[in-house]
Amino acid sequence: MEYYISETNWSTILTFLTAQKGLHTKDVVKLRRFIEAVFFILKTGAQWKYLHKDYGNSRAIHKRYKYWADKGVWNNLMTYVSDIDSQQFMIDSLSVKAHACASGYEINGNEINALGRSVGGLTTKIHTLTDALGNPVRFIITAGNVHDIVPSQQLLEGITNAYILADKAYFSEENIKFLEENKNKPVIPARENYTKGHNVDWHIYKERHLIENFFSKIKHFRRVFSRFDKTCSAFLGFIALASTFIWLR
């Protein structure tokens, strides 16, 4: 069968996976087929049931993917390949449309499963933290109608001694105070109706385009560009895996 993941990238992924416990990674050939199958779904946005039989049983592959997502394996893989430039960080959000098949999971309800009704239907918002080079660090997903500033402090938890770049949607006196208390330097323009003095280093602010570049890259992964997954963990798994391949470029 044809492999889409380069040998260099596969070697890095394999090194991480074989060090994990409880993932059944001894059969390297079957493991590669599984990862290739998940990558195919991630890249094309196809339904699991349309996986070619060369990859194996589609239902078993889907079940294994979800198990790994629930265990945080995909997020840990992204962390493993990361090489973060912590001089500055950027935060922003990306709204994605949710397909009809993403709804209908009623155990926890749409709010907990990060689905919100906006203009045009159900949407999910991917709140993102990137490093100084625009590479992904962490994510929080919420319903699409949640304001950007709501999860921002959670997204920045543990970040200290860095420039924090964000657009004016993230500006509030509370947010600025939070950043400064953690020894960060906020580079966030004030809202138009803010009458108190507020200085911004516009030279540094220009670099905020790097997080927009990241969003452009991740949109090429169709399973992230549109949400098809009912659960947060499954969707976050695809976001983390797409980010892994962006790091590996």
Short mmCIF file of C-alpha atoms in Angstrom, two decimals:
data_model
loop_
_atom_site.label_atom_id
_atom_site.label_comp_id
_atom_site.label_asym_id
_atom_site.label_seq_id
_atom_site.Cartn_x
_atom_site.Cartn_y
_atom_site.Cartn_z
CA MET A 1 0.00 0.00 0.00
CA GLU A 2 1.05 3.60 -0.54
CA TYR A 3 2.34 5.53 2.46
CA TYR A 4 1.66 9.28 2.76
CA ILE A 5 3.77 9.97 5.84
CA SER A 6 7.47 10.47 5.08
CA GLU A 7 9.96 8.00 6.52
CA THR A 8 11.62 10.76 8.54
CA ASN A 9 8.36 11.79 10.16
CA TRP A 10 7.32 8.19 10.70
CA SER A 11 10.59 7.47 12.50
CA THR A 12 9.94 10.35 14.90
CA ILE A 13 6.34 9.26 15.52
CA LEU A 14 7.38 5.63 16.01
CA THR A 15 10.00 6.59 18.59
CA PHE A 16 7.33 8.33 20.64
CA LEU A 17 4.68 5.63 20.30
CA THR A 18 6.91 2.69 21.20
CA ALA A 19 7.80 4.43 24.46
CA GLN A 20 4.13 4.62 25.52
CA LYS A 21 2.53 1.97 27.71
CA GLY A 22 -0.75 0.25 26.94
CA LEU A 23 -0.94 1.17 23.24
CA HIS A 24 -0.05 -2.22 21.68
CA THR A 25 2.73 -0.95 19.41
CA LYS A 26 4.84 -4.10 18.99
CA ASP A 27 3.58 -4.87 15.47
CA VAL A 28 5.21 -1.97 13.63
CA VAL A 29 3.60 -2.81 10.27
CA LYS A 30 0.05 -2.74 11.68
CA LEU A 31 0.89 0.35 13.71
CA ARG A 32 2.04 2.17 10.58
CA ARG A 33 -1.15 1.21 8.76
CA PHE A 34 -3.21 2.57 11.64
CA ILE A 35 -1.37 5.90 11.73
CA GLU A 36 -1.57 6.17 7.93
CA ALA A 37 -5.32 5.52 8.10
CA VAL A 38 -5.83 8.26 10.69
CA PHE A 39 -3.66 10.64 8.64
CA PHE A 40 -5.76 9.88 5.55
CA ILE A 41 -8.96 10.74 7.43
CA LEU A 42 -7.34 13.88 8.88
CA LYS A 43 -6.13 15.13 5.52
CA THR A 44 -9.13 14.28 3.34
CA GLY A 45 -12.01 14.65 5.81
CA ALA A 46 -13.44 11.34 4.59
CA GLN A 47 -15.86 9.22 6.60
CA TRP A 48 -14.29 6.34 8.49
CA LYS A 49 -16.40 3.73 6.72
CA TYR A 50 -14.86 4.69 3.37
CA LEU A 51 -11.31 3.80 4.42
CA HIS A 52 -9.72 1.42 1.93
CA LYS A 53 -9.66 -2.17 3.15
CA ASP A 54 -5.85 -2.17 2.93
CA TYR A 55 -5.83 -0.12 6.13
CA GLY A 56 -7.83 -2.74 8.01
CA ASN A 57 -11.27 -2.75 9.62
CA SER A 58 -12.55 0.84 9.59
CA ARG A 59 -14.65 0.43 12.73
CA ALA A 60 -11.70 -0.97 14.67
CA ILE A 61 -9.47 1.87 13.45
CA HIS A 62 -12.08 4.46 14.45
CA LYS A 63 -12.49 2.89 17.89
CA ARG A 64 -8.73 2.83 18.44
CA TYR A 65 -8.40 6.46 17.33
CA LYS A 66 -11.06 7.55 19.83
CA TYR A 67 -9.42 5.53 22.61
CA TRP A 68 -6.09 7.27 21.95
CA ALA A 69 -7.84 10.65 21.80
CA ASP A 70 -9.50 10.05 25.18
CA LYS A 71 -6.12 9.07 26.66
CA GLY A 72 -4.47 12.24 25.30
CA VAL A 73 -2.03 10.34 23.07
CA TRP A 74 -2.37 12.70 20.10
CA ASN A 75 -1.82 15.76 22.27
CA ASN A 76 1.20 14.15 23.91
CA LEU A 77 2.61 13.38 20.46
CA MET A 78 2.32 17.06 19.54
CA THR A 79 4.11 18.01 22.74
CA TYR A 80 6.84 15.46 22.00
CA VAL A 81 7.70 16.95 18.59
CA SER A 82 7.43 20.57 19.78
CA ASP A 83 10.41 22.88 20.15
CA ILE A 84 8.80 25.99 21.61
CA ASP A 85 10.26 29.48 21.22
CA SER A 86 9.05 31.05 24.46
CA GLN A 87 10.21 34.62 23.88
CA GLN A 88 6.66 35.54 22.96
CA PHE A 89 3.28 33.89 22.54
CA MET A 90 0.19 34.70 20.50
CA ILE A 91 -3.46 33.91 21.13
CA ASP A 92 -6.38 33.97 18.73
CA SER A 93 -9.31 31.81 17.71
CA LEU A 94 -10.57 30.04 14.61
CA SER A 95 -14.26 29.35 14.08
CA VAL A 96 -15.15 26.20 12.15
CA LYS A 97 -18.52 25.01 10.94
CA ALA A 98 -19.84 21.82 12.45
CA HIS A 99 -21.40 19.29 10.10
CA ALA A 100 -24.80 17.90 11.02
CA CYS A 101 -23.18 14.60 12.01
CA ALA A 102 -21.28 16.40 14.79
CA SER A 103 -24.53 17.07 16.64
CA GLY A 104 -26.87 14.59 18.29
CA TYR A 105 -24.55 13.54 21.13
CA GLU A 106 -27.03 14.21 23.93
CA ILE A 107 -25.28 12.77 26.98
CA ASN A 108 -23.63 16.06 27.90
CA GLY A 109 -25.43 18.48 25.60
CA ASN A 110 -24.15 20.85 22.93
CA GLU A 111 -22.66 23.42 25.32
CA ILE A 112 -20.30 20.92 26.95
CA ASN A 113 -19.45 19.36 23.59
CA ALA A 114 -18.38 22.78 22.25
CA LEU A 115 -21.17 23.32 19.76
CA GLY A 116 -22.90 26.68 19.56
CA ARG A 117 -25.43 28.12 17.18
CA SER A 118 -24.13 31.07 15.19
CA VAL A 119 -25.09 32.66 11.89
CA GLY A 120 -25.11 29.80 9.40
CA GLY A 121 -25.60 26.98 11.89
CA LEU A 122 -23.59 25.13 14.53
CA THR A 123 -19.97 26.19 15.00
CA THR A 124 -17.00 25.36 17.20
CA LYS A 125 -14.29 27.84 18.12
CA ILE A 126 -10.66 26.69 18.39
CA HIS A 127 -8.89 28.98 20.87
CA THR A 128 -5.19 28.71 20.11
CA LEU A 129 -1.87 29.57 21.74
CA THR A 130 1.21 29.66 19.50
CA ASP A 131 4.85 30.38 20.22
CA ALA A 132 6.99 33.21 18.82
CA LEU A 133 7.25 31.49 15.43
CA GLY A 134 3.54 30.78 15.12
CA ASN A 135 3.81 27.10 15.99
CA PRO A 136 0.99 25.55 18.05
CA VAL A 137 1.38 25.11 21.80
CA ARG A 138 -2.09 24.35 23.16
CA PHE A 139 -5.80 24.56 22.34
CA ILE A 140 -9.15 24.98 24.03
CA ILE A 141 -12.37 24.44 22.10
CA THR A 142 -15.68 26.07 22.95
CA ALA A 143 -19.01 26.69 21.31
CA GLY A 144 -18.68 29.09 18.41
CA ASN A 145 -20.71 31.79 20.15
CA VAL A 146 -18.32 32.05 23.14
CA HIS A 147 -16.32 35.30 23.19
CA ASP A 148 -12.58 35.01 22.60
CA ILE A 149 -11.64 36.53 25.95
CA VAL A 150 -13.54 33.94 28.03
CA PRO A 151 -10.96 31.08 27.92
CA SER A 152 -7.91 33.32 27.39
CA GLN A 153 -6.55 33.15 30.95
CA GLN A 154 -6.90 29.37 30.98
CA LEU A 155 -5.09 29.25 27.64
CA LEU A 156 -2.21 31.33 29.05
CA GLU A 157 -1.94 29.46 32.35
CA GLY A 158 1.69 28.88 33.31
CA ILE A 159 3.09 31.32 30.73
CA THR A 160 5.51 33.83 32.30
CA ASN A 161 8.18 36.34 31.28
CA ALA A 162 7.03 36.64 27.67
CA TYR A 163 5.42 39.07 25.28
CA ILE A 164 1.75 38.17 24.75
CA LEU A 165 0.35 39.24 21.39
CA ALA A 166 -3.40 39.39 20.76
CA ASP A 167 -5.94 41.55 18.97
CA LYS A 168 -8.28 44.00 20.71
CA ALA A 169 -10.89 41.29 21.34
CA TYR A 170 -8.65 40.15 24.21
CA PHE A 171 -8.31 43.59 25.78
CA SER A 172 -9.70 44.22 29.24
CA GLU A 173 -8.20 45.72 32.37
CA GLU A 174 -8.64 42.36 34.12
CA ASN A 175 -6.77 40.54 31.35
CA ILE A 176 -3.94 43.08 31.30
CA LYS A 177 -3.61 42.80 35.08
CA PHE A 178 -3.55 38.99 34.86
CA LEU A 179 -0.74 39.08 32.30
CA GLU A 180 1.34 41.61 34.23
CA GLU A 181 0.93 39.69 37.49
CA ASN A 182 2.53 36.73 35.70
CA LYS A 183 5.44 38.95 34.59
CA ASN A 184 4.28 38.99 30.98
CA LYS A 185 4.29 42.01 28.68
CA PRO A 186 0.91 42.38 26.95
CA VAL A 187 0.97 43.60 23.35
CA ILE A 188 -2.78 44.05 22.96
CA PRO A 189 -4.44 47.13 21.45
CA ALA A 190 -7.16 48.78 23.51
CA ARG A 191 -10.76 48.92 22.37
CA GLU A 192 -11.92 52.13 20.67
CA ASN A 193 -14.05 53.15 23.66
CA TYR A 194 -11.18 52.81 26.16
CA THR A 195 -10.30 56.32 27.38
CA LYS A 196 -7.37 55.62 29.70
CA GLY A 197 -3.77 55.58 28.52
CA HIS A 198 -2.55 52.31 27.03
CA ASN A 199 0.70 51.82 25.12
CA VAL A 200 1.32 49.11 22.53
CA ASP A 201 4.62 48.11 20.93
CA TRP A 202 3.38 48.15 17.34
CA HIS A 203 6.70 46.84 16.02
CA ILE A 204 6.24 43.61 17.98
CA TYR A 205 2.51 43.53 17.27
CA LYS A 206 3.22 43.17 13.55
CA GLU A 207 4.43 39.63 14.22
CA ARG A 208 0.90 38.58 15.18
CA HIS A 209 0.37 37.56 11.55
CA LEU A 210 2.25 34.35 12.39
CA ILE A 211 -0.74 32.90 14.24
CA GLU A 212 -2.90 33.72 11.21
CA ASN A 213 -0.36 31.80 9.12
CA PHE A 214 -0.83 28.82 11.42
CA PHE A 215 -4.59 28.92 10.89
CA SER A 216 -3.99 28.94 7.13
CA LYS A 217 -1.83 25.82 7.47
CA ILE A 218 -4.22 23.86 9.67
CA LYS A 219 -7.15 24.57 7.33
CA HIS A 220 -5.47 22.28 4.78
CA PHE A 221 -6.40 19.39 7.07
CA ARG A 222 -10.05 18.90 6.14
CA ARG A 223 -10.98 17.07 9.34
CA VAL A 224 -10.10 20.28 11.20
CA PHE A 225 -11.40 22.77 8.61
CA SER A 226 -14.88 21.36 9.28
CA ARG A 227 -15.95 19.53 12.43
CA PHE A 228 -17.46 16.09 11.93
CA ASP A 229 -16.76 14.63 15.39
CA LYS A 230 -19.43 14.50 18.08
CA THR A 231 -17.07 14.61 21.06
CA CYS A 232 -14.53 17.24 22.06
CA SER A 233 -11.77 14.70 22.62
CA ALA A 234 -12.10 13.26 19.11
CA PHE A 235 -12.01 16.71 17.48
CA LEU A 236 -9.11 17.85 19.68
CA GLY A 237 -7.25 14.69 18.68
CA PHE A 238 -7.38 15.70 15.03
CA ILE A 239 -6.31 19.26 15.88
CA ALA A 240 -3.32 17.93 17.82
CA LEU A 241 -2.35 15.47 15.07
CA ALA A 242 -2.57 18.17 12.39
CA SER A 243 -0.41 20.38 14.60
CA THR A 244 2.09 17.54 14.95
CA PHE A 245 2.61 17.42 11.20
CA ILE A 246 2.93 21.20 11.08
CA TRP A 247 5.69 20.95 13.70
CA LEU A 248 7.39 18.20 11.69
CA ARG A 249 7.64 20.28 8.52
#
